[in-house]
Short mmCIF file of C-alpha atoms in Angstrom, two decimals:
data_model
loop_
_atom_site.label_atom_id
_atom_site.label_comp_id
_atom_site.label_asym_id
_atom_site.label_seq_id
_atom_site.Cartn_x
_atom_site.Cartn_y
_atom_site.Cartn_z
CA ILE G 994 6.58 21.91 10.79
CA PHE G 995 3.81 22.09 8.30
CA LEU G 996 4.67 22.92 4.71
CA SER G 997 4.48 26.65 4.17
CA LEU G 998 4.79 28.12 0.59
CA LEU G 999 6.28 31.25 1.77
CA CYS G 1000 8.93 29.63 4.02
CA VAL G 1001 10.25 26.98 1.84
CA SER G 1002 9.52 27.54 -1.71
CA GLN G 1003 12.52 29.72 -2.34
CA PHE G 1004 14.98 27.18 -0.97
CA ILE G 1005 13.22 24.09 -2.59
CA CYS G 1006 13.40 25.90 -6.02
CA SER G 1007 17.17 26.28 -5.45
CA ALA G 1008 17.49 22.70 -4.42
CA GLU G 1009 15.38 21.69 -7.36
CA SER G 1010 17.82 23.22 -9.90
CA GLU G 1011 20.36 20.85 -8.49
CA LEU G 1012 18.17 17.71 -8.76
CA LYS G 1013 17.38 17.76 -12.43
CA ARG G 1014 17.74 14.06 -12.87
CA PRO G 1015 17.55 12.61 -9.37
CA ASN G 1016 17.65 8.89 -8.58
CA ILE G 1017 14.31 7.56 -7.35
CA ILE G 1018 13.87 4.83 -4.69
CA VAL G 1019 10.36 3.65 -3.99
CA LEU G 1020 10.67 1.91 -0.52
CA LEU G 1021 7.30 -0.18 -0.40
CA THR G 1022 6.42 -2.23 2.60
CA ASP G 1023 3.50 -4.64 2.71
CA GLN G 1024 0.34 -4.05 4.95
CA GLU G 1025 1.84 -1.19 6.82
CA ARG G 1026 -0.65 1.39 8.05
CA ARG G 1027 0.12 4.97 9.05
CA PRO G 1028 1.27 4.76 12.80
CA MET G 1029 -1.80 4.64 15.06
CA HIS G 1030 -2.92 3.06 18.23
CA TRP G 1031 0.63 3.12 19.61
CA PRO G 1032 2.05 4.90 22.75
CA SER G 1033 3.43 8.33 22.14
CA GLY G 1034 7.19 8.09 21.26
CA TRP G 1035 6.97 4.39 20.23
CA VAL G 1036 7.88 5.16 16.48
CA LYS G 1037 10.90 7.26 17.34
CA ALA G 1038 12.13 4.55 19.80
CA ASN G 1039 11.47 1.59 17.72
CA LEU G 1040 11.50 2.59 13.93
CA PRO G 1041 14.63 4.61 13.47
CA SER G 1042 14.43 4.48 9.60
CA GLN G 1043 11.31 6.50 9.68
CA GLU G 1044 12.69 9.01 11.85
CA ARG G 1045 15.85 9.20 9.62
CA LEU G 1046 13.64 9.68 6.57
CA MET G 1047 11.46 12.20 8.17
CA LYS G 1048 14.39 14.32 9.25
CA HIS G 1049 14.99 15.36 5.69
CA GLY G 1050 11.56 14.65 4.37
CA LEU G 1051 8.04 15.85 3.60
CA SER G 1052 5.56 13.68 5.38
CA PHE G 1053 1.95 13.43 4.04
CA GLN G 1054 -0.64 13.27 6.88
CA ARG G 1055 -3.53 12.36 4.44
CA ALA G 1056 -2.03 9.67 2.15
CA TYR G 1057 -4.46 6.90 1.15
CA THR G 1058 -4.16 3.63 -0.74
CA SER G 1059 -6.64 3.56 -3.60
CA THR G 1060 -7.45 -0.09 -3.35
CA SER G 1061 -6.60 -3.35 -1.46
CA MET G 1062 -5.67 -6.12 -1.14
CA CYS G 1063 -2.01 -6.89 -2.34
CA SER G 1064 -2.21 -7.60 -6.17
CA PRO G 1065 -4.91 -4.91 -6.93
CA SER G 1066 -2.97 -2.29 -4.93
CA ARG G 1067 0.29 -3.05 -6.65
CA ALA G 1068 -1.26 -3.11 -10.05
CA LEU G 1069 -2.81 0.31 -9.32
CA LEU G 1070 0.46 1.72 -8.21
CA LEU G 1071 2.17 0.65 -11.36
CA SER G 1072 -0.63 1.60 -13.82
CA SER G 1073 -2.28 4.60 -12.16
CA GLN G 1074 -5.60 2.84 -12.99
CA PHE G 1075 -8.30 1.15 -11.02
CA SER G 1076 -8.96 -2.67 -11.59
CA THR G 1077 -11.81 -1.56 -13.92
CA VAL G 1078 -9.02 -0.82 -16.39
CA ASN G 1079 -6.00 -2.91 -15.27
CA HIS G 1080 -8.19 -5.95 -14.69
CA VAL G 1081 -6.30 -6.99 -11.53
CA SER G 1082 -9.30 -6.88 -9.12
CA VAL G 1083 -8.42 -10.08 -7.18
CA THR G 1084 -5.20 -11.02 -5.16
CA LEU G 1085 -3.16 -13.64 -7.11
CA SER G 1086 -3.47 -17.06 -5.50
CA ASP G 1087 -1.27 -20.20 -5.68
CA ALA G 1088 -4.30 -22.38 -5.95
CA THR G 1089 -5.87 -21.29 -9.18
CA PRO G 1090 -4.60 -18.79 -11.82
CA SER G 1091 -6.07 -15.19 -11.40
CA PRO G 1092 -5.88 -12.47 -13.87
CA THR G 1093 -2.38 -11.18 -13.96
CA PHE G 1094 -1.05 -7.60 -14.55
CA PRO G 1095 -1.16 -6.90 -18.27
CA SER G 1096 2.18 -6.81 -20.17
CA LYS G 1097 3.82 -3.63 -21.12
CA ASP G 1098 2.45 -4.02 -24.72
CA VAL G 1099 -1.02 -4.10 -23.39
CA LEU G 1100 -1.00 -1.55 -20.70
CA THR G 1101 1.69 1.09 -20.00
CA ASN G 1102 3.22 0.68 -16.60
CA LEU G 1103 5.58 2.96 -14.54
CA ALA G 1104 8.68 1.01 -15.47
CA SER G 1105 7.92 0.69 -19.18
CA LEU G 1106 6.97 4.39 -19.32
CA ILE G 1107 10.19 5.54 -17.73
CA GLN G 1108 12.21 3.39 -20.03
CA GLU G 1109 10.34 4.69 -23.07
CA LYS G 1110 10.78 8.42 -22.11
CA THR G 1111 14.14 8.52 -20.42
CA ASP G 1112 17.57 6.74 -20.18
CA TYR G 1113 16.94 5.85 -16.58
CA GLU G 1114 17.65 2.23 -15.44
CA VAL G 1115 14.44 0.76 -13.95
CA VAL G 1116 15.00 -2.09 -11.35
CA TRP G 1117 12.47 -4.08 -9.25
CA LYS G 1118 13.79 -5.87 -6.17
CA GLY G 1119 11.48 -7.85 -3.73
CA LYS G 1120 7.92 -8.85 -3.62
CA TRP G 1121 6.15 -8.69 -6.97
CA HIS G 1122 2.80 -10.53 -6.64
CA LEU G 1123 1.33 -9.57 -10.05
CA SER G 1124 2.18 -12.54 -12.21
CA TYR G 1125 3.03 -16.28 -12.10
CA ALA G 1126 6.33 -18.07 -12.87
CA VAL G 1127 7.47 -19.10 -16.27
CA ASN G 1128 7.33 -22.69 -15.05
CA GLY G 1129 3.75 -22.13 -13.74
CA LEU G 1130 2.18 -20.64 -10.60
CA GLU G 1131 4.78 -20.46 -7.88
CA ASP G 1132 7.52 -22.49 -9.52
CA TRP G 1133 10.09 -19.77 -9.61
CA SER G 1134 13.57 -19.90 -11.28
CA ALA G 1135 16.38 -17.67 -12.68
CA LYS G 1136 14.28 -17.59 -15.98
CA ASP G 1137 11.82 -15.25 -14.20
CA ILE G 1138 14.47 -12.44 -14.10
CA ALA G 1139 14.28 -12.29 -17.82
CA LYS G 1140 10.62 -12.59 -17.93
CA MET G 1141 10.27 -9.63 -15.65
CA LYS G 1142 12.33 -7.55 -17.92
CA ASN G 1143 10.77 -8.76 -21.26
CA ILE G 1144 7.07 -8.66 -20.17
CA TYR G 1145 7.04 -5.64 -17.69
CA GLY G 1146 10.21 -3.80 -18.04
CA PRO G 1147 12.07 -3.79 -14.75
CA LEU G 1148 15.62 -5.23 -14.73
CA ALA G 1149 17.52 -7.31 -12.09
CA TRP G 1150 14.60 -8.85 -10.20
CA ASN G 1151 15.60 -11.35 -7.45
CA PRO G 1152 13.08 -14.11 -7.33
CA PRO G 1153 11.33 -16.29 -5.95
CA ASP G 1154 8.46 -14.05 -5.06
CA ALA G 1155 7.27 -13.63 -1.52
CA GLY G 1156 4.62 -12.18 0.68
CA ASN G 1157 2.07 -13.97 -1.52
CA ALA G 1158 0.40 -16.32 0.94
CA ASP G 1159 -2.37 -15.96 3.54
CA HIS G 1160 -4.74 -17.95 5.81
CA SER G 1161 -6.28 -19.91 3.05
CA THR G 1162 -2.92 -20.76 1.52
CA TYR G 1163 -1.73 -21.90 4.80
CA ILE G 1164 -4.82 -24.44 5.07
CA ARG G 1165 -3.95 -25.72 1.62
CA ASP G 1166 -0.14 -25.99 1.71
CA LYS G 1167 1.45 -25.06 5.01
CA LYS G 1168 5.03 -25.60 3.87
CA PHE G 1169 4.69 -23.29 0.82
CA ALA G 1170 2.78 -20.59 2.85
CA LEU G 1171 5.59 -20.34 5.39
CA SER G 1172 8.32 -20.18 2.72
CA THR G 1173 6.80 -16.86 1.52
CA LEU G 1174 7.39 -14.95 4.74
CA GLY G 1175 9.33 -11.86 5.05
CA GLY G 1176 10.87 -12.94 8.28
CA GLY G 1177 10.96 -16.17 10.38
CA TYR G 1178 12.82 -19.14 8.93
CA ALA G 1179 12.02 -18.03 5.34
CA ASN G 1180 13.63 -14.63 5.94
CA ASN G 1181 12.82 -13.39 2.40
CA ASP G 1182 13.33 -9.66 3.26
CA MET G 1183 16.85 -10.34 4.40
CA ARG G 1184 17.46 -12.31 1.23
CA TYR G 1185 16.14 -9.44 -0.92
CA VAL G 1186 18.23 -6.83 0.86
CA ARG G 1187 21.36 -8.56 2.07
CA GLY G 1188 21.38 -12.04 0.63
CA MET G 1189 21.56 -15.61 2.06
CA ILE G 1190 23.00 -16.65 5.42
CA SER G 1191 25.21 -19.53 4.41
CA SER G 1192 24.68 -21.33 7.89
CA ASP G 1193 20.95 -21.06 7.77
CA LYS G 1194 19.56 -24.05 5.95
CA LYS G 1195 15.93 -23.05 6.50
CA GLN G 1196 16.10 -19.67 4.69
CA VAL G 1197 14.60 -19.58 1.21
CA ASP G 1198 17.14 -19.68 -1.64
CA GLY G 1199 16.96 -17.41 -4.67
CA TRP G 1200 18.47 -15.91 -7.72
CA GLY G 1201 19.92 -12.55 -8.75
CA GLU G 1202 21.73 -9.86 -6.94
CA THR G 1203 20.71 -8.24 -3.68
CA ILE G 1204 19.52 -4.76 -3.09
CA LEU G 1205 22.87 -4.00 -1.39
CA ASP G 1206 24.82 -5.60 -4.32
CA TYR G 1207 22.97 -3.31 -6.72
CA LEU G 1208 23.60 -0.08 -4.81
CA GLY G 1209 27.16 -1.12 -4.37
CA LYS G 1210 27.46 -1.64 -8.16
CA VAL G 1211 25.87 1.90 -8.86
CA GLY G 1212 27.98 3.57 -6.17
CA ALA G 1213 31.17 2.22 -7.64
CA GLN G 1214 30.55 3.86 -10.94
CA ASP G 1215 31.67 7.28 -11.91
CA LYS G 1216 29.22 9.82 -10.66
CA LYS G 1217 29.59 11.99 -13.80
CA THR G 1218 28.82 9.24 -16.33
CA ARG G 1219 26.58 6.70 -14.52
CA LYS G 1220 22.92 6.42 -15.52
CA PRO G 1221 20.23 7.73 -13.12
CA PHE G 1222 18.11 4.91 -11.77
CA CYS G 1223 14.58 4.26 -10.54
CA LEU G 1224 14.77 1.40 -7.99
CA PHE G 1225 11.66 -0.25 -6.56
CA ILE G 1226 12.29 -1.90 -3.23
CA SER G 1227 9.34 -4.00 -2.27
CA LEU G 1228 9.64 -5.71 1.20
CA VAL G 1229 7.24 -8.17 2.68
CA ASN G 1230 6.80 -7.31 6.26
CA PRO G 1231 4.71 -6.53 8.26
CA HIS G 1232 2.61 -8.87 6.01
CA ASP G 1233 3.72 -11.80 8.10
CA VAL G 1234 1.07 -10.74 10.73
CA TRP G 1235 -1.22 -13.37 9.19
CA VAL G 1236 0.73 -16.26 10.91
CA HIS G 1237 -0.59 -15.04 14.28
CA PRO G 1238 -2.06 -16.92 16.15
CA ILE G 1239 -2.07 -20.03 13.90
CA GLY G 1240 1.49 -20.50 12.63
CA TRP G 1241 4.06 -18.10 14.16
CA LYS G 1242 5.90 -20.85 15.95
CA GLU G 1243 6.20 -22.99 12.90
CA ALA G 1244 7.23 -20.05 10.89
CA GLY G 1245 10.23 -19.45 13.08
CA TYR G 1246 9.13 -16.62 15.38
CA GLN G 1247 9.56 -16.76 19.16
CA LEU G 1248 7.20 -15.47 21.67
CA LYS G 1249 9.99 -13.58 23.62
CA GLU G 1250 10.74 -11.55 20.48
CA PHE G 1251 7.45 -9.85 20.27
CA GLU G 1252 5.50 -10.34 23.60
CA ASN G 1253 6.62 -7.12 25.29
CA MET G 1254 6.45 -4.42 22.60
CA GLY G 1255 4.33 -2.19 24.83
CA ILE G 1256 1.18 -2.28 22.54
CA ASP G 1257 -2.38 -2.59 23.97
CA LEU G 1258 -5.58 -3.41 21.93
CA PRO G 1259 -6.78 -0.47 19.92
CA SER G 1260 -9.36 1.79 21.64
CA ASN G 1261 -11.97 0.82 18.89
CA PHE G 1262 -11.47 -2.91 19.45
CA LYS G 1263 -14.97 -3.40 20.88
CA ASP G 1264 -17.41 -2.82 18.01
CA SER G 1265 -20.53 -4.95 17.49
CA LEU G 1266 -20.61 -3.94 13.84
CA GLU G 1267 -24.31 -3.82 14.05
CA THR G 1268 -24.59 -0.48 12.56
CA LYS G 1269 -22.09 -1.06 9.80
CA PRO G 1270 -22.47 -2.75 6.32
CA SER G 1271 -23.28 -6.46 6.73
CA ILE G 1272 -20.13 -7.63 4.96
CA GLN G 1273 -17.98 -6.52 7.86
CA LEU G 1274 -19.41 -8.90 10.44
CA LYS G 1275 -19.23 -11.78 7.93
CA ALA G 1276 -15.66 -11.08 7.29
CA ARG G 1277 -14.82 -10.89 10.87
CA ASP G 1278 -16.70 -14.09 11.62
CA ALA G 1279 -14.92 -15.91 8.63
CA ILE G 1280 -11.34 -15.09 9.81
CA ASN G 1281 -12.18 -15.90 13.46
CA ARG G 1282 -13.25 -19.39 12.37
CA ILE G 1283 -10.07 -19.97 10.35
CA ALA G 1284 -7.58 -18.39 12.86
CA PRO G 1285 -9.42 -18.05 16.26
CA PHE G 1286 -7.85 -16.44 19.31
CA LYS G 1287 -8.03 -18.63 22.38
CA ASN G 1288 -7.87 -15.82 25.03
CA HIS G 1289 -7.01 -12.15 25.68
CA LYS G 1290 -3.34 -12.89 25.75
CA GLU G 1291 -3.36 -14.01 22.12
CA LEU G 1292 -5.35 -10.83 21.07
CA VAL G 1293 -2.63 -8.61 22.74
CA GLY G 1294 -0.12 -10.92 21.20
CA TYR G 1295 -1.45 -10.05 17.70
CA VAL G 1296 -0.97 -6.26 18.01
CA ASN G 1297 2.42 -6.73 19.55
CA PHE G 1298 3.52 -9.12 16.71
CA TYR G 1299 2.29 -6.50 14.14
CA ALA G 1300 4.44 -3.94 15.84
CA TYR G 1301 7.50 -6.34 16.06
CA LEU G 1302 7.25 -7.05 12.34
CA GLN G 1303 7.67 -3.31 11.56
CA THR G 1304 10.89 -3.41 13.61
CA LEU G 1305 12.07 -6.23 11.54
CA VAL G 1306 11.55 -4.53 8.20
CA ASP G 1307 12.92 -1.26 9.65
CA ARG G 1308 16.28 -3.05 10.17
CA GLU G 1309 16.35 -3.83 6.51
CA ILE G 1310 15.58 -0.30 5.54
CA ILE G 1311 18.34 0.95 7.79
CA ALA G 1312 20.79 -1.36 6.06
CA ILE G 1313 19.58 0.23 2.71
CA LEU G 1314 20.02 3.76 3.97
CA ASP G 1315 23.43 3.02 5.35
CA GLU G 1316 24.46 1.68 1.94
CA LEU G 1317 23.19 4.76 0.26
CA GLU G 1318 25.18 6.80 2.69
CA LYS G 1319 28.28 4.75 2.22
CA TYR G 1320 28.29 5.44 -1.53
CA ASP G 1321 27.24 9.09 -1.22
CA LEU G 1322 24.00 8.45 -3.12
CA LEU G 1323 21.61 10.11 -0.60
CA GLU G 1324 21.95 13.72 -1.86
CA ASP G 1325 21.08 12.72 -5.54
CA THR G 1326 18.14 10.38 -4.60
CA ILE G 1327 14.60 11.04 -3.74
CA ILE G 1328 13.25 8.30 -1.52
CA ILE G 1329 9.50 7.72 -1.56
CA ARG G 1330 8.62 5.65 1.54
CA THR G 1331 5.16 4.17 1.55
CA SER G 1332 3.17 0.87 1.72
CA ASP G 1333 0.60 -0.88 -0.53
CA HIS G 1334 -2.21 -0.71 2.06
CA GLY G 1335 -2.76 -0.95 5.78
CA GLU G 1336 -3.75 -3.55 8.39
CA LEU G 1337 -6.96 -3.52 10.55
CA GLY G 1338 -4.86 -4.80 13.53
CA LEU G 1339 -7.96 -5.64 15.59
CA SER G 1340 -9.65 -2.27 15.26
CA HIS G 1341 -13.35 -3.07 15.29
CA GLY G 1342 -12.23 -6.64 16.26
CA MET G 1343 -11.15 -7.11 12.66
CA ARG G 1344 -7.90 -8.14 10.85
CA GLU G 1345 -6.24 -8.11 7.48
CA LYS G 1346 -7.21 -5.51 4.82
CA ALA G 1347 -10.52 -6.42 3.32
CA TYR G 1348 -14.19 -5.20 3.15
CA THR G 1349 -13.64 -1.85 4.99
CA VAL G 1350 -12.81 1.83 4.66
CA TYR G 1351 -11.39 2.22 8.13
CA GLU G 1352 -8.40 4.37 8.57
CA GLU G 1353 -6.35 1.40 9.69
CA GLU G 1354 -6.93 -0.35 6.26
CA ILE G 1355 -6.58 2.65 3.87
CA HIS G 1356 -4.49 5.30 5.60
CA ILE G 1357 -0.89 4.68 4.63
CA PRO G 1358 2.59 6.16 5.54
CA LEU G 1359 4.12 8.49 2.96
CA ILE G 1360 7.42 10.36 3.09
CA PHE G 1361 9.33 12.01 0.30
CA SER G 1362 12.91 12.35 1.59
CA ASN G 1363 15.96 14.16 0.21
CA PRO G 1364 18.44 16.19 2.21
CA LYS G 1365 18.77 18.91 -0.53
CA LEU G 1366 15.02 19.35 -0.87
CA TYR G 1367 14.20 19.15 2.90
CA PRO G 1368 16.97 20.28 5.27
CA THR G 1369 14.44 20.24 8.00
CA PRO G 1370 11.48 17.90 8.55
CA LEU G 1371 8.08 19.10 7.02
CA LEU G 1372 4.45 17.94 7.22
CA THR G 1373 1.57 18.45 4.75
CA ASN G 1374 -2.15 17.87 5.08
CA ALA G 1375 -2.49 17.63 1.32
CA PHE G 1376 -4.47 14.54 0.16
CA TYR G 1377 -2.58 12.01 -1.66
CA SER G 1378 -3.79 8.86 -3.66
CA HIS G 1379 -1.75 5.98 -4.84
CA LEU G 1380 -3.08 6.82 -8.28
CA ASP G 1381 -0.65 9.85 -8.13
CA LEU G 1382 2.59 7.88 -7.95
CA ILE G 1383 3.11 7.53 -11.83
CA PRO G 1384 2.53 11.23 -12.66
CA THR G 1385 4.54 12.36 -9.55
CA ILE G 1386 7.70 10.27 -10.30
CA SER G 1387 7.43 11.28 -14.09
CA GLU G 1388 7.42 14.95 -13.29
CA LEU G 1389 10.22 14.51 -10.76
CA ILE G 1390 12.58 13.00 -13.39
CA GLY G 1391 11.66 15.39 -16.11
CA PHE G 1392 8.64 14.52 -18.18
CA THR G 1393 4.78 14.82 -18.10
CA PRO G 1394 2.98 11.60 -19.21
CA ASP G 1395 -0.23 11.67 -21.41
CA HIS G 1396 -2.90 12.16 -18.76
CA SER G 1397 -5.30 10.03 -20.81
CA ASP G 1398 -3.17 6.95 -19.92
CA PHE G 1399 -3.23 7.69 -16.12
CA GLN G 1400 -5.82 8.70 -13.57
CA GLY G 1401 -3.48 10.31 -11.02
CA ILE G 1402 -2.40 13.89 -10.34
CA SER G 1403 1.28 14.84 -9.98
CA GLN G 1404 2.14 15.86 -6.38
CA THR G 1405 5.15 17.59 -7.48
CA PRO G 1406 3.85 21.13 -6.94
CA VAL G 1407 3.25 20.06 -3.24
CA LEU G 1408 6.70 18.60 -3.01
CA LEU G 1409 8.40 21.69 -4.37
CA GLY G 1410 6.32 24.08 -2.22
CA LYS G 1411 4.45 25.60 -5.14
CA MET G 1412 0.96 24.56 -4.11
CA ASP G 1413 -0.63 23.60 -0.77
CA ALA G 1414 -2.54 20.68 -2.46
CA VAL G 1415 -3.39 19.35 -5.98
CA ARG G 1416 -6.48 17.45 -4.96
CA ASP G 1417 -9.30 18.04 -2.45
CA SER G 1418 -10.23 14.41 -1.97
CA ALA G 1419 -9.22 10.83 -2.59
CA VAL G 1420 -11.07 7.78 -3.74
CA PHE G 1421 -10.84 4.24 -2.57
CA ALA G 1422 -12.22 1.10 -4.41
CA TYR G 1423 -12.44 -2.55 -3.25
CA ASP G 1424 -13.40 -5.52 -5.49
CA ASP G 1425 -11.13 -8.32 -4.07
CA VAL G 1426 -12.39 -11.67 -2.56
CA TYR G 1427 -11.16 -12.79 0.79
CA LEU G 1428 -12.36 -15.74 2.90
CA LEU G 1429 -15.99 -15.30 1.58
CA PRO G 1430 -17.73 -16.38 -1.55
CA GLU G 1431 -17.39 -14.00 -4.48
CA ASP G 1432 -21.08 -13.41 -4.58
CA THR G 1433 -21.41 -12.33 -0.95
CA PRO G 1434 -23.82 -9.33 -0.76
CA SER G 1435 -22.38 -5.92 -0.37
CA SER G 1436 -18.73 -7.14 -0.89
CA HIS G 1437 -17.72 -4.24 -3.29
CA ILE G 1438 -16.84 -0.73 -2.10
CA ARG G 1439 -16.51 2.77 -3.49
CA CYS G 1440 -15.40 5.49 -1.05
CA LEU G 1441 -14.66 9.15 -1.04
CA LEU G 1442 -12.35 10.90 1.49
CA HIS G 1443 -13.14 14.62 1.46
CA ASP G 1444 -12.39 17.20 4.32
CA ASN G 1445 -13.03 15.35 7.52
CA TRP G 1446 -15.62 13.01 5.90
CA THR G 1447 -15.40 9.35 4.89
CA TYR G 1448 -18.34 8.44 2.84
CA ALA G 1449 -18.58 4.73 1.41
CA VAL G 1450 -21.06 2.84 -0.77
CA TYR G 1451 -21.10 -1.02 -0.35
CA PHE G 1452 -22.84 -3.03 -3.19
CA SER G 1453 -23.03 -6.25 -5.03
CA ILE G 1454 -21.39 -6.78 -8.44
CA ASN G 1455 -24.84 -6.86 -10.11
CA GLY G 1456 -25.78 -3.41 -8.81
CA THR G 1457 -27.87 -4.44 -5.77
CA ASP G 1458 -27.66 -4.74 -2.00
CA PHE G 1459 -26.47 -1.05 -1.47
CA GLU G 1460 -25.40 -0.18 2.05
CA TYR G 1461 -23.66 3.07 3.11
CA GLU G 1462 -21.29 4.45 5.75
CA LEU G 1463 -20.47 8.06 6.71
CA TYR G 1464 -17.96 9.02 9.38
CA ASP G 1465 -16.65 12.33 10.73
CA ILE G 1466 -13.12 11.30 11.43
CA GLU G 1467 -12.39 14.71 13.27
CA LYS G 1468 -15.02 13.94 15.88
CA ASP G 1469 -14.98 10.24 15.65
CA PRO G 1470 -11.42 9.11 14.71
CA GLY G 1471 -12.15 5.45 15.74
CA GLN G 1472 -15.03 5.34 13.18
CA LEU G 1473 -17.45 3.93 15.66
CA ASN G 1474 -20.55 5.88 14.78
CA ASN G 1475 -21.92 5.25 11.28
CA LEU G 1476 -23.85 8.46 10.69
CA LEU G 1477 -26.06 6.89 8.02
CA PHE G 1478 -27.56 4.20 10.24
CA GLY G 1479 -30.43 4.59 12.63
CA LYS G 1480 -33.01 7.37 13.44
CA GLU G 1481 -30.45 10.13 13.38
CA ALA G 1482 -29.34 9.38 9.80
CA MET G 1483 -31.86 11.60 8.07
CA GLN G 1484 -30.14 14.63 9.20
CA TYR G 1485 -27.05 13.58 7.19
CA HIS G 1486 -28.91 12.71 3.97
CA GLN G 1487 -28.34 16.02 2.24
CA LEU G 1488 -24.60 15.85 3.08
CA ALA G 1489 -24.36 12.23 2.01
CA ASN G 1490 -26.03 13.12 -1.33
CA HIS G 1491 -23.61 15.81 -1.82
CA LEU G 1492 -20.67 13.47 -1.18
CA HIS G 1493 -22.24 10.84 -3.30
CA ARG G 1494 -22.38 13.24 -6.26
CA LYS G 1495 -18.79 14.17 -5.77
CA LEU G 1496 -17.80 10.39 -5.45
CA THR G 1497 -19.66 9.57 -8.76
CA GLU G 1498 -17.98 12.43 -10.47
CA ARG G 1499 -14.55 11.26 -9.46
CA LEU G 1500 -15.28 7.57 -10.23
CA ARG G 1501 -16.45 8.63 -13.83
CA LYS G 1502 -13.37 10.76 -14.35
CA GLU G 1503 -11.06 8.14 -12.98
CA LYS G 1504 -12.79 5.16 -14.66
CA GLY G 1505 -13.49 3.53 -11.25
CA LEU G 1506 -17.08 2.43 -11.98
CA ILE G 1507 -17.88 -1.11 -13.10
CA LYS G 1508 -19.09 -0.85 -16.65
CA GLY G 1509 -22.83 -1.47 -17.14
CA MET G 1510 -23.65 -1.79 -13.42
CA TYR G 1511 -26.47 0.16 -11.91
CA TRP G 1512 -25.23 3.08 -9.80
CA PRO G 1513 -27.58 5.15 -7.74
CA SER G 1514 -27.64 8.90 -8.55
CA GLU G 1515 -29.01 10.33 -5.36
CA PRO G 1516 -29.46 7.55 -2.70
CA PHE G 1517 -30.90 9.59 0.17
CA GLY G 1518 -34.14 11.40 0.70
CA LYS G 1519 -35.59 11.07 -2.76
CA LYS G 1520 -36.65 8.37 -5.00
CA ASN G 1521 -33.46 7.25 -6.69
CA LYS G 1522 -33.32 7.24 -10.41
CA LYS G 1523 -31.64 4.45 -12.25
CA ASN G 1524 -28.05 5.44 -13.45
CA SER G 1525 -25.99 3.06 -15.55
CA SER G 1526 -22.25 3.40 -14.98
CA SER G 1527 -21.43 2.64 -18.60
#
C-alpha cells in the first residue's frame, strides 16, 4: 500500500503524540543493496526480518546512498556532509593511515549532536571503520571503548572493528583479512550481537557488552524512569562477499551452505562496457585479475554466496527483534533499517561498490518501522538520501538542528504522512580509490537521480577527462543503454544540460564540489564556459 496522506495522516498524528521521545535503533548492514535480480518471493521466504519490519513499517522505494565505499559512506551518514567537508574520501586501510573521521570537537556528528541537545543515551555497536585503534592501526583493545566515547561520543562500543578488509588486504595479510569477517570462522556479527561461543576457538575475541546484553539491561529498567536511547547496530554482512572466489574456504564457509540459494546471474551480467565511462572497464579488469572466476559455476556461486550472506545477517537481526519484543521495547522504538551502500553483484560483470552509479551500487534498502506509527505496511516513492539521516532522527526525537551544519533534509513529514516528498532528487558522489591508481582518469563521480533519470559526470581530480552517463531507469532498468554515447546522444543533449544544471545547483548547495576544481557549466551542444567550483 503506497503512503496516502488522506488515509494515514490522522492515525499517524495520533500515534505521533504517543511517541514524543521514542527510542531510535539504526540497523545498518554493510554492502546490502535493495533486493533485485532475485526470484519472486525469495525475500519473503529467506529474509524474515525484512518481512517483520515491513509489516509495521514505511518502506522507501527510492532510497539512495550518497557515496561509497565503506568509510566515506559511514562518515557521511554520521555528519550529513560529503567528503569535501568531512574529509573522509577514502576507505581506511590497514596498510597505511588514511584520513580518519574528525573528532566531535572539530565536526559535529549525529552522536555528539544528540548528546548535546537531549538526555538520550547514544550507543554504537558493531563495525565502525572510521578511525584507528589507540595502539595504532588495527591493534584493538578495551582502551578503544573509552576512545570512542571521548573522541566521537557513542558509549559502550564492543571492539575490535570488523568488516574493514578487502581483496588488497587479503593479498597483504591473509590472516588479518579473514579475522575481520562478519561470518565464517571469525563470526564477528554473532560476537557483536550475541557474544562468544566458548567452544569455538577460531572466533574473534573482543571486549564490551553485546547488543543483546545492552537491550536486556535497558529492558530491565523501570519504563517510567529509564532514559530513551539511540542505538546504532552496525553489522558486517553481506560484506564478506569479497572472499568469493578467492578465500571463502579458508574463511570457514562451506559450499553446501550457499550453492543452492536459487539465484541466477543478473539479466544485465553481459555488458561490454564499451559505451560506458572508461573507468568501469578498468575497474572490472582489475578485480578480475586479483580474484578471477575459473568457470561459470564460480560466477553463479558468487551471486548465491551474496544471497546466503544476507540470510546470515538476517538471523542476527531476528535475534535483536526477538530481544526487543521480549522486553516490550518495540512499541516505543523506531527502527531504521538500511545499509551503507550496495553491491554490484556481477551486474555489468562487475563486483564490489566502486566507480559506478548503477542501481545495484547506490540503491539501498530503507524501512522505518514502528507498530504504533504503521499498523499496516506502507510504501513511498519519495526520494531519500543518506544526507537525510541526521535531520530525520533529530526531528523524530524532538529538535531541529542548525541546517548550516548539515546538508540533508528531514524525512519526518513523509514518515508522519504530512507530505508526499521533501526532495525531488538525490545526489551521489564518489571519490574513493579501489584497486586502481589514485590518478586513474575519470575516477571521480557526481550523479543526479531525478524522476526516472540517472545522470552522471565522471572526471579526474584536476578537472579533466570528463565522461558522461544518462539512463532512463524506467525504460532501461538494467542500465545497459548509455544515452549520452554514440550517434543518438545529440537528441538527449538538452535534457542532459538541464540535469547538469540541476546537479550543479545541488552540489553547490550541499557543498559536494571539489574546491577550486574546474566544473563544466553546460557540457552539451554549446562551447562550454569555464566554471570554478570554488
